[in-house]
Coordinates of C-alpha atoms in Angstrom, one line a residue:
X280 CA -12.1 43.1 -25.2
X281 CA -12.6 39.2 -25.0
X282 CA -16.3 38.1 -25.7
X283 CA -18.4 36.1 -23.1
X284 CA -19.5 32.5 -24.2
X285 CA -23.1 32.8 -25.2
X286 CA -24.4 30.7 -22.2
X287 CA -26.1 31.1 -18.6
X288 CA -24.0 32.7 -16.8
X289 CA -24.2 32.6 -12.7
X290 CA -21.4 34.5 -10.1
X291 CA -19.2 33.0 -7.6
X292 CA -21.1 34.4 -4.8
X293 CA -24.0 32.9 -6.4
X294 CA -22.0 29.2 -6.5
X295 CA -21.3 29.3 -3.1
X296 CA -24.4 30.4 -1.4
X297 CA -25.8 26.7 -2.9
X298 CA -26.0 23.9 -0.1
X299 CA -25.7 20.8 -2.8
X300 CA -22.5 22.2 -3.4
X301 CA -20.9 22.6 0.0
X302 CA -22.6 19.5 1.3
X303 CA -21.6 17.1 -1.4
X304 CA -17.9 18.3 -1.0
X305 CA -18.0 17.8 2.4
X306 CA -19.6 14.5 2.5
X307 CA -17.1 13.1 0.0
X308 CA -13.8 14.7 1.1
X309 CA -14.9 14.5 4.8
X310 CA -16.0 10.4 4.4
X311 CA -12.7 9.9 2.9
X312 CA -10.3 11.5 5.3
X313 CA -12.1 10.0 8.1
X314 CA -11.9 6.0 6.2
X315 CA -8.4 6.9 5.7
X316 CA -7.2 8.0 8.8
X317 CA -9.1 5.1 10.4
X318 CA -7.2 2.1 7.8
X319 CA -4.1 3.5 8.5
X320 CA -3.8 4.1 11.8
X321 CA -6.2 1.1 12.4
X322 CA -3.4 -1.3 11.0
X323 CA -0.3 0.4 12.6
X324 CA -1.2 1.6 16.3
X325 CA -0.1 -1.8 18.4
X326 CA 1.6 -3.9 16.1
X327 CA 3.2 -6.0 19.2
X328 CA -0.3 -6.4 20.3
X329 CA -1.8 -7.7 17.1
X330 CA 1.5 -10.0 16.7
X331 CA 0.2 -13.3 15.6
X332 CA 2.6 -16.2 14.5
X333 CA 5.5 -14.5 13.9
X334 CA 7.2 -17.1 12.0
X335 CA 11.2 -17.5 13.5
X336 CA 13.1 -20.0 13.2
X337 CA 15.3 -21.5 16.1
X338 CA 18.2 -23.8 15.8
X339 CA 20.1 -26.0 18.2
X340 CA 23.2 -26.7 16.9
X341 CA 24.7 -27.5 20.6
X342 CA 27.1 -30.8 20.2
X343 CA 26.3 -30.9 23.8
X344 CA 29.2 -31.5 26.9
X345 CA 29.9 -34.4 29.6
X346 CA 29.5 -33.3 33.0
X347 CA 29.2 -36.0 35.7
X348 CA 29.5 -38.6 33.7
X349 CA 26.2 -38.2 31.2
X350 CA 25.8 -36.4 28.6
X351 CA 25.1 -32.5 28.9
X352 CA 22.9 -30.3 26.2
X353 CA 22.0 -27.1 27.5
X354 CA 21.2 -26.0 23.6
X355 CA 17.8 -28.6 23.7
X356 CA 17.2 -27.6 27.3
X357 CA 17.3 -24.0 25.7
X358 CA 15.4 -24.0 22.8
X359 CA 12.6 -26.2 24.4
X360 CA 12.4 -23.3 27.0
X361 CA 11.7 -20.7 23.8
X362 CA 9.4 -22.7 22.3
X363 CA 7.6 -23.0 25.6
X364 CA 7.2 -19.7 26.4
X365 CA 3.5 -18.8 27.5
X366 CA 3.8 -15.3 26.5
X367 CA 4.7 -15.9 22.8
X368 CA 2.0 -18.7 22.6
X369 CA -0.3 -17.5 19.6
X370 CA 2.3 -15.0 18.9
X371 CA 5.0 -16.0 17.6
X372 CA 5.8 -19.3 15.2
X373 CA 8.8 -20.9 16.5
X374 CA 10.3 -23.2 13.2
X375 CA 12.6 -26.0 14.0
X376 CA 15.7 -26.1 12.1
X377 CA 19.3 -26.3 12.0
X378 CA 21.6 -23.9 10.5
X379 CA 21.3 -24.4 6.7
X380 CA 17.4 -24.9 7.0
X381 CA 17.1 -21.3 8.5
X382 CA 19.0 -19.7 6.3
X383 CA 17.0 -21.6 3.6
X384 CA 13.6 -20.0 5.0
X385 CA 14.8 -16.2 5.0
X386 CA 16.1 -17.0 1.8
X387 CA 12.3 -18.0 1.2
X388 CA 10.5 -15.3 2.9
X389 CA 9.2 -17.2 5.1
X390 CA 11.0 -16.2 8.5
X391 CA 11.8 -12.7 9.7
X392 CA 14.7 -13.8 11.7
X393 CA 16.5 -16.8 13.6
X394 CA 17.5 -18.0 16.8
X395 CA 21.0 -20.3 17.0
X396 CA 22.7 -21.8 19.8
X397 CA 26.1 -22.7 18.4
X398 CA 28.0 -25.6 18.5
X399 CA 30.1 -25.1 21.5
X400 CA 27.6 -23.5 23.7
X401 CA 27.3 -26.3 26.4
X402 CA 30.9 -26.8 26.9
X403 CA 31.6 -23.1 27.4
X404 CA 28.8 -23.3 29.8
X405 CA 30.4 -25.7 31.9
X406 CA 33.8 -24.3 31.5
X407 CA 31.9 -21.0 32.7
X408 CA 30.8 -23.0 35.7
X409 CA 34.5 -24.5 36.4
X410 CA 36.9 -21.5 35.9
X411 CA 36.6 -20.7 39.2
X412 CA 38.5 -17.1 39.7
X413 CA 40.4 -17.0 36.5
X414 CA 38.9 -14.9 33.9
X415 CA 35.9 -16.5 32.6
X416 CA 34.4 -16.4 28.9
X417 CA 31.1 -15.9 27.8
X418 CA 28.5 -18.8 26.0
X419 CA 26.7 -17.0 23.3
X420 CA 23.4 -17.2 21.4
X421 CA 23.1 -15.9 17.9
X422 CA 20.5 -14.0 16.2
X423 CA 19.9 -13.6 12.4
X424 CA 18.0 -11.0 11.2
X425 CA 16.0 -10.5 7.8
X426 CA 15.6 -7.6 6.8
X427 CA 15.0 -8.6 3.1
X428 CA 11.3 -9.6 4.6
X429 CA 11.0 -6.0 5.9
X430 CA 13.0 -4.3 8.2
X431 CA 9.8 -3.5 10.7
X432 CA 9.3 -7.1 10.4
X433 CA 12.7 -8.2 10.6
X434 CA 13.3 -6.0 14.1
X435 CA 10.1 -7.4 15.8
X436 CA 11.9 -11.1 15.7
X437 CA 15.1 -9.8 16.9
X438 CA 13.5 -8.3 19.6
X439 CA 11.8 -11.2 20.3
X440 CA 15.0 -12.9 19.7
X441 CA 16.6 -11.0 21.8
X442 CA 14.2 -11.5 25.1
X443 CA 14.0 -15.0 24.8
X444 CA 17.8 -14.8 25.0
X445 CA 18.1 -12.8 27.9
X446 CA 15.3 -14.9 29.5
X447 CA 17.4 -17.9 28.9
X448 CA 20.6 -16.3 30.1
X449 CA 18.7 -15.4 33.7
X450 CA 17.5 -18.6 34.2
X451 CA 21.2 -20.2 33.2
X452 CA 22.4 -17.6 35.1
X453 CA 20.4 -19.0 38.6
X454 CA 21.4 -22.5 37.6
X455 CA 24.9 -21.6 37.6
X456 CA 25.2 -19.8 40.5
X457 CA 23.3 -22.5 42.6
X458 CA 26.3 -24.7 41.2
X459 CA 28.9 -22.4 42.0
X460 CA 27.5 -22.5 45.3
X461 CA 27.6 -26.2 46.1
X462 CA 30.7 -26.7 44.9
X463 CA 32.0 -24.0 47.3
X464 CA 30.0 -25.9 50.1
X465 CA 31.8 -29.0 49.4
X466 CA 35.2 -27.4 49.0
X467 CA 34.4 -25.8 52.5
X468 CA 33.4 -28.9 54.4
X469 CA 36.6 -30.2 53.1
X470 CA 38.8 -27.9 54.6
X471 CA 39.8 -26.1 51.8
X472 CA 39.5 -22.3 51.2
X473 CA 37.3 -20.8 48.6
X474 CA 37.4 -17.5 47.4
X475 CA 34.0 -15.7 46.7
X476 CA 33.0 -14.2 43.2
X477 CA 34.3 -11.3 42.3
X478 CA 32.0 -8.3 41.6
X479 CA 32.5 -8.6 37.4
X480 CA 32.2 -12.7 37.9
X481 CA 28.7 -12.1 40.0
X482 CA 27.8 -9.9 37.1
X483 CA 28.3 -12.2 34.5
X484 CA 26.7 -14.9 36.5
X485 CA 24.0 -13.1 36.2
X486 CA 23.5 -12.5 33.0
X487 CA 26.4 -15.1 31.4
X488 CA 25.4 -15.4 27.8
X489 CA 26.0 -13.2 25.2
X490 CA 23.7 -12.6 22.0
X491 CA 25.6 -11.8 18.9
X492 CA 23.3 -10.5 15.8
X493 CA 24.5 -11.0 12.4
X494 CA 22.6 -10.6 9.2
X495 CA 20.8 -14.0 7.8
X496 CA 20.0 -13.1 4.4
X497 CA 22.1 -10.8 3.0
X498 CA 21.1 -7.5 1.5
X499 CA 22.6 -4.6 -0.1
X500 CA 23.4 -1.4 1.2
X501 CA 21.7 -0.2 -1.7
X502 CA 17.8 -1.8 -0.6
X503 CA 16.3 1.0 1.9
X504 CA 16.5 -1.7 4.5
X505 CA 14.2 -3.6 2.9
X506 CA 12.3 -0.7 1.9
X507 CA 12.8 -0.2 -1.8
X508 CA 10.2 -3.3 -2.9
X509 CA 7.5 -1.2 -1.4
X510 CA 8.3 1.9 -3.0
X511 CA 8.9 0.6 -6.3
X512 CA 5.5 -1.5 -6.0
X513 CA 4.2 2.0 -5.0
X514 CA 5.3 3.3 -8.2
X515 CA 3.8 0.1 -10.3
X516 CA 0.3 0.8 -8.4
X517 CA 0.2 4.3 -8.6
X518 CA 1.2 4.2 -12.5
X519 CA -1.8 2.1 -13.3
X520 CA -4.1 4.1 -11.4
X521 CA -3.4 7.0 -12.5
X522 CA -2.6 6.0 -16.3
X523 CA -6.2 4.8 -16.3
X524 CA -7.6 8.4 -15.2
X525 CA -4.7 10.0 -17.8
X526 CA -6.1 6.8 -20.5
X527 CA -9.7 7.6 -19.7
X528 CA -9.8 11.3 -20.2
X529 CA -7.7 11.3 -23.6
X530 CA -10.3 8.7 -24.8
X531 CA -13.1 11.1 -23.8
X532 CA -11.3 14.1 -25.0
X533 CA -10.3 12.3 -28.8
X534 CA -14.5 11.7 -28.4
X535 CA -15.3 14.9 -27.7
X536 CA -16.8 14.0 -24.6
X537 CA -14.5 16.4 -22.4
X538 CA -12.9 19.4 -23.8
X539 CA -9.7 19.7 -23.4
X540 CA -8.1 22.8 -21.4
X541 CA -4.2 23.7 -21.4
X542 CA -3.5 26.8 -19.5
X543 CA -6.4 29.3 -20.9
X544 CA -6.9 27.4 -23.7
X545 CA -9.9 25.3 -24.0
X546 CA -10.3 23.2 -27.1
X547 CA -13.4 20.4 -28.1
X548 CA -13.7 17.9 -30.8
X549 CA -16.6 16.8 -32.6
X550 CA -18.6 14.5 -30.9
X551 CA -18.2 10.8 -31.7
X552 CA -20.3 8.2 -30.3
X553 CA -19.0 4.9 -29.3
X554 CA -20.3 2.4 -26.7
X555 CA -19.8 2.0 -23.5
X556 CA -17.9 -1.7 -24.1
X557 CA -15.5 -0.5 -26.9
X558 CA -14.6 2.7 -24.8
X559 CA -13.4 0.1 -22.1
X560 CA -11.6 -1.7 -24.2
X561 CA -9.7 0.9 -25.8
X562 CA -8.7 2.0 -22.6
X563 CA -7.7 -1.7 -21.8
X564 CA -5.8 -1.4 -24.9
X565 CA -3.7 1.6 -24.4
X566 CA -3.0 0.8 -21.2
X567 CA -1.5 -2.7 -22.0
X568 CA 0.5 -1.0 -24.2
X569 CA 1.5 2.3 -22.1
X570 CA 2.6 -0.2 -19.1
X571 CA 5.3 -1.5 -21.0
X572 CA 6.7 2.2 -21.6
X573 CA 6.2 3.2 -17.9
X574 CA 7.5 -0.2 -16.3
X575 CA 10.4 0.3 -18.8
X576 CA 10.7 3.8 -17.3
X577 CA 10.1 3.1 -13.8
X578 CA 13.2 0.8 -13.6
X579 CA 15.4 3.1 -15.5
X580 CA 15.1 5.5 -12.8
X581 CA 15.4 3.3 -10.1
X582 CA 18.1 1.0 -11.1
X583 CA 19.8 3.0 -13.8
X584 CA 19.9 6.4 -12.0
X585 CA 19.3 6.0 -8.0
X586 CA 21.1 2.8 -8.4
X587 CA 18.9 0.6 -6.0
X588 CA 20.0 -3.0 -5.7
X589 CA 18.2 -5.1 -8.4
X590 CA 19.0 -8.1 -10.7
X591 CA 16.5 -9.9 -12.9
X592 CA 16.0 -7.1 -15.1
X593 CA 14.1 -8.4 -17.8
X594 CA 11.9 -10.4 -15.3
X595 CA 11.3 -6.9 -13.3
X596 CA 10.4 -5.5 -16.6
X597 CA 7.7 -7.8 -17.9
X598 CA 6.7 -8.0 -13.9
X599 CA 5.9 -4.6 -13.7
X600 CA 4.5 -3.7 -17.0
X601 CA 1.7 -6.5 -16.3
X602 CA 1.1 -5.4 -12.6
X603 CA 0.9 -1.9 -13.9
X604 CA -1.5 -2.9 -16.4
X605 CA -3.8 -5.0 -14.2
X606 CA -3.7 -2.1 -11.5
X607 CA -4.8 -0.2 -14.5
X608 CA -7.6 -2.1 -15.8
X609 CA -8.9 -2.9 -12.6
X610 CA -9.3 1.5 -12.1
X611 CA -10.5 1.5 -15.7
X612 CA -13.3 -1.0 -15.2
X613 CA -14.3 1.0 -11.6
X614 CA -14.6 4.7 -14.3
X615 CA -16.1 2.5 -16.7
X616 CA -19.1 1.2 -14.0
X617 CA -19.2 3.9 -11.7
X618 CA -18.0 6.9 -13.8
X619 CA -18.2 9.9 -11.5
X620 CA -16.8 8.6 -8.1
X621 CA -14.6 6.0 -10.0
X622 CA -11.3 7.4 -9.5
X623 CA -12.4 7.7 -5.6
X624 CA -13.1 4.6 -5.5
X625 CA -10.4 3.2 -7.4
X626 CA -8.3 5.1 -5.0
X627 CA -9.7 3.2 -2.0
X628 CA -9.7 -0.1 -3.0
X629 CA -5.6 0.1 -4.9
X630 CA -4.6 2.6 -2.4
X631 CA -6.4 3.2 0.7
X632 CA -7.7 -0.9 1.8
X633 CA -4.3 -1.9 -0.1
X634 CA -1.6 -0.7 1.8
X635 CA -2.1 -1.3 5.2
X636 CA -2.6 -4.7 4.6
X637 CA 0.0 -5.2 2.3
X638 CA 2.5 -6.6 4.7
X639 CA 4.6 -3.5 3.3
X640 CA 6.1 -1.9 6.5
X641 CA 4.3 -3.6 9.2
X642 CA 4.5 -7.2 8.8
X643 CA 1.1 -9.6 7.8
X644 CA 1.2 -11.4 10.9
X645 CA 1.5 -7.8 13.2
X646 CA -1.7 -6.4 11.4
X647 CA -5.1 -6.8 12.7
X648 CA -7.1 -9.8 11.6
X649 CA -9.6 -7.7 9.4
X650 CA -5.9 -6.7 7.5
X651 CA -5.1 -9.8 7.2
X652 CA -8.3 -10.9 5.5
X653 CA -7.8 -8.5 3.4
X654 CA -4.1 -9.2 2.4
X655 CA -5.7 -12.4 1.0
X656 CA -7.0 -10.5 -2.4
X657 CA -5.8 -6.9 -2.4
X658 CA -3.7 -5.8 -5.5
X659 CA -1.1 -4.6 -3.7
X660 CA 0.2 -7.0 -1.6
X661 CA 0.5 -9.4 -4.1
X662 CA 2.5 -7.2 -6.6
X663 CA 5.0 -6.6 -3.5
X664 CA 5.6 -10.1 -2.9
X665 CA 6.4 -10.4 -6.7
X666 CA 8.6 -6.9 -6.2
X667 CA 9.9 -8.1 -3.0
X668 CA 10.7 -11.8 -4.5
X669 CA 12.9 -10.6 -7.8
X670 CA 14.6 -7.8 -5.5
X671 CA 16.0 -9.7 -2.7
X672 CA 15.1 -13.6 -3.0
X673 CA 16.7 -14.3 -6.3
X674 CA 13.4 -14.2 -8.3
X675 CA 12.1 -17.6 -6.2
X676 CA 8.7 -18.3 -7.3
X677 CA 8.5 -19.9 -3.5
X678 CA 9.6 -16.7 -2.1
X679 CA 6.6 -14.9 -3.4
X680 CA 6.9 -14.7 -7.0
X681 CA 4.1 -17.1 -7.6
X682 CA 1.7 -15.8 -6.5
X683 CA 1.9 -12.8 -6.9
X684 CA 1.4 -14.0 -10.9
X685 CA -0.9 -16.2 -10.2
X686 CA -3.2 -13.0 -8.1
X687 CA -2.1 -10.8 -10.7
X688 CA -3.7 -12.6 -13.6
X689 CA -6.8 -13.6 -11.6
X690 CA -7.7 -9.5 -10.4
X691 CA -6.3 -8.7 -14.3
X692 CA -9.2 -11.5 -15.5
X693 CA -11.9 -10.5 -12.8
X694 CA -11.6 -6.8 -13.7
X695 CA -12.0 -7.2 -17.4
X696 CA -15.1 -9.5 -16.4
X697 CA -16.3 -6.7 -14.2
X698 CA -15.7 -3.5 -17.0
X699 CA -17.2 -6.1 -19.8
X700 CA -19.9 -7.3 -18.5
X701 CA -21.4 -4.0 -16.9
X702 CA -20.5 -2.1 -19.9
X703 CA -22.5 -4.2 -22.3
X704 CA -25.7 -4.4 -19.8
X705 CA -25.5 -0.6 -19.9
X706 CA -25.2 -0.3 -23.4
X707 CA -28.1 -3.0 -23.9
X708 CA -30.1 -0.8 -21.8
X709 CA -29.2 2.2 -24.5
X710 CA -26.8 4.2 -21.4
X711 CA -24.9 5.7 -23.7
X712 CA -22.7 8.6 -22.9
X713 CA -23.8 10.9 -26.1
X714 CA -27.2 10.7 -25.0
X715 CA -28.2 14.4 -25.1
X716 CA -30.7 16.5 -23.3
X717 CA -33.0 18.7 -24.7
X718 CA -32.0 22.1 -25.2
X719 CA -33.2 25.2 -22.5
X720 CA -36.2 26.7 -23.8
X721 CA -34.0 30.6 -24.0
X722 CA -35.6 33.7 -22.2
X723 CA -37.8 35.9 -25.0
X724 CA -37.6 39.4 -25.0
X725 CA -39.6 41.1 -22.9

């Protein structure tokens, strides 16, 4: 028969007729599924109402058409119509450019999509206008897309693409029809016979022009639509978060600080004091060295076995190991100066503030404005831009990659600042961890 460990013992129903028990569970697990639920669905309930300067760029590369003896461009009347619109003003960024400069800027990150009236559009316009009743062909406008940016993102501007098109084509539409109809009142009060539109030519005059969407940036079929940067900066984030708790518990276990239990089995070394300060830095240590493992890792699975679309391998590598360490040293420093509700806290600030204003599936500039403050220092929206740059930009530094260094190395500096200088006050102040308590005077025989 197994022997009882010679302590206090207490029952279950004991345990759970306590209050501090049941409130202190409920205050924490109740605080944090109510901060959660609100940053979530905070930042992603009316992303087309929170739309602000949507950057998209809009080209006019109309060579324009004679009519009447003066030259004719309906692509500048056009694109001065978008950009004019009162109900994309504050919304949405319209970005000037022709053709090559567009592509150049998805290429860059820095447009979700484009707008293009092609060469020939005024000249099919007007030969629109003068076929008369043979059968007519359609002007189009043309709109890139970028998913590389994020596909959320990328859809918003070819939505917005789209209505400015459409919006365009109606008011083209009324212009032409006005000039279908004066030259039929000429033709009549010359004595000559005019046949009315047809039903299918009043429907196209209508709505003549048609929008053709094409892909701006290229990306492979391979890339989650755009997707795959978030869930392998997921993975990055999630690694150093939980490495640190993994980190911190073997360093209190080799201690003898926390005993270590496997199945039924509960083991305990010696214990071994060491400060406060050297503790963190051995956890610092191990995790600078683990991240290069589990970056290593990380991309084996995604690259060597899923097969996601990646080049810059080497780049993705060192990438990752150091924003898996910095994530990791930034949870370490919070366990380190906080202890207890460290990991909960580390979770809110790498996890719970992070993503919904990382830009990750809803776009930066479709958060709210208290996201978008936030986007300006949280951990993970700068290791996405870094993911996001060597994944589908080339590994431009302008596309993302720089700062995301840059922000890396400042939260990997401020967080060894943070665990240092804490940890030394508390150990000044003789906090130590192996500080024991006095032993419980034992019941005497009655």
């Amino acid at each position: 028969m197994a022997s009882s460990p010679a302590h206090a013992r207490t029952s279950a129903r004991h345990l759970l007729r306590g209050r501090r028990l049941w409130v202190a569970s409920t205050v924490v697990i109740g605080l944090l599924s109510f901060l959660l639920s609100l940053l979530y669905l905070g930042a992603n309930s009316n992303p087309a109402g929170a739309m602000h300067d949507l950057p998209i760029a809009v080209v006019n590369a109309d060579r324009g058409a004679v009519h009447g003896g003066r030259q004719l461009n309906l692509g500048a009347q056009i694109t001065e119509q978008v950009a004019a619109a009162p109900q994309l003003r504050g919304k949405v960024t319209w970005k000037r450019a022709d053709r090559a400069e567009a592509k150049r800027l998805m290429g860059e990150n820095k447009a979700f999509g484009a707008l293009v009236v092609p060469e020939d559009f005024s000249a099919s316009v007007l030969g629109l206008a003068a076929k008369g009743d043979t059968s007519p062909s359609r002007p189009t406008l043309e709109i890139l897309t970028n998913p590389a940016a994020g596909s959320f993102g990328s859809n918003m501007a070819e939505q917005v693409d789209r209505a400015a098109a459409r919006n365009a084509s109606v008011t083209l539409g009324k212009k032409l029809g006005q000039q279908l109809a004066q030259q039929a009142a000429r033709a009549h009060a010359a004595g000559k016979h005019v046949a009315a539109p047809s039903a299918p030519e009043r429907l196209l005059l209508a709505d003549p022009v048609e929008v053709v969407v094409a892909q701006g940036h290229h990306l492979g079929s391979h890339s989650g639509y755009g997707l795959t940067a978030f869930f392998y900066t997921l993975v990055l984030v999630l690694g150093g978060m939980l490495g640190a708790n993994v980190i911190h518990m073997q360093v209190d276990t080799a201690l003898g600080y926390a005993a270590k239990d496997l199945g039924p089995f509960r083991t305990a070394e010696p214990v071994r004091h060491l400060s406060r300060t050297r503790h963190f830095l051995v956890g610092c240590a191990l995790m600078a060295g683990v991240s290069l493992v589990t970056s290593a890792l990380a991309m084996a699975a995604a690259v060597g076995i899923i097969g996601i679309d990646a080049s810059h391998l080497l780049l993705l590598w060192i990438f990752g190991a150091g924003a898996t360490m910095a994530m990791g040293c930034t949870a370490l420093a919070l366990l380190a100066v906080l202890g207890t509700p460290g990991p909960l806290v580390s979770m809110l600030v790498l996890i719970g503030l992070a993503i919904p204003s990382a830009g990750a599936t809803i776009p930066l500039q479709a958060l709210p404005s208290f996201y978008r403050f936030l986007a300006e220092f949280e951990p993970f929206r700068q290791v996405l831009d870094g993911v996001r740059s060597i994944l589908y930009f080339g590994a431009r530094l302008d596309a993302g990659l720089a700062r995301a260094w840059t922000m890396t190395g400042v939260g990997l500096a401020l967080s060894l600042l943070l665990g240092l200088g804490l940890t030394r006050l508390y150990d000044r102040r003789g906090l130590h961890r192996t500080a024991q308590l006095a032993p419980a005077a034992l019941p005497t025989a009655a």
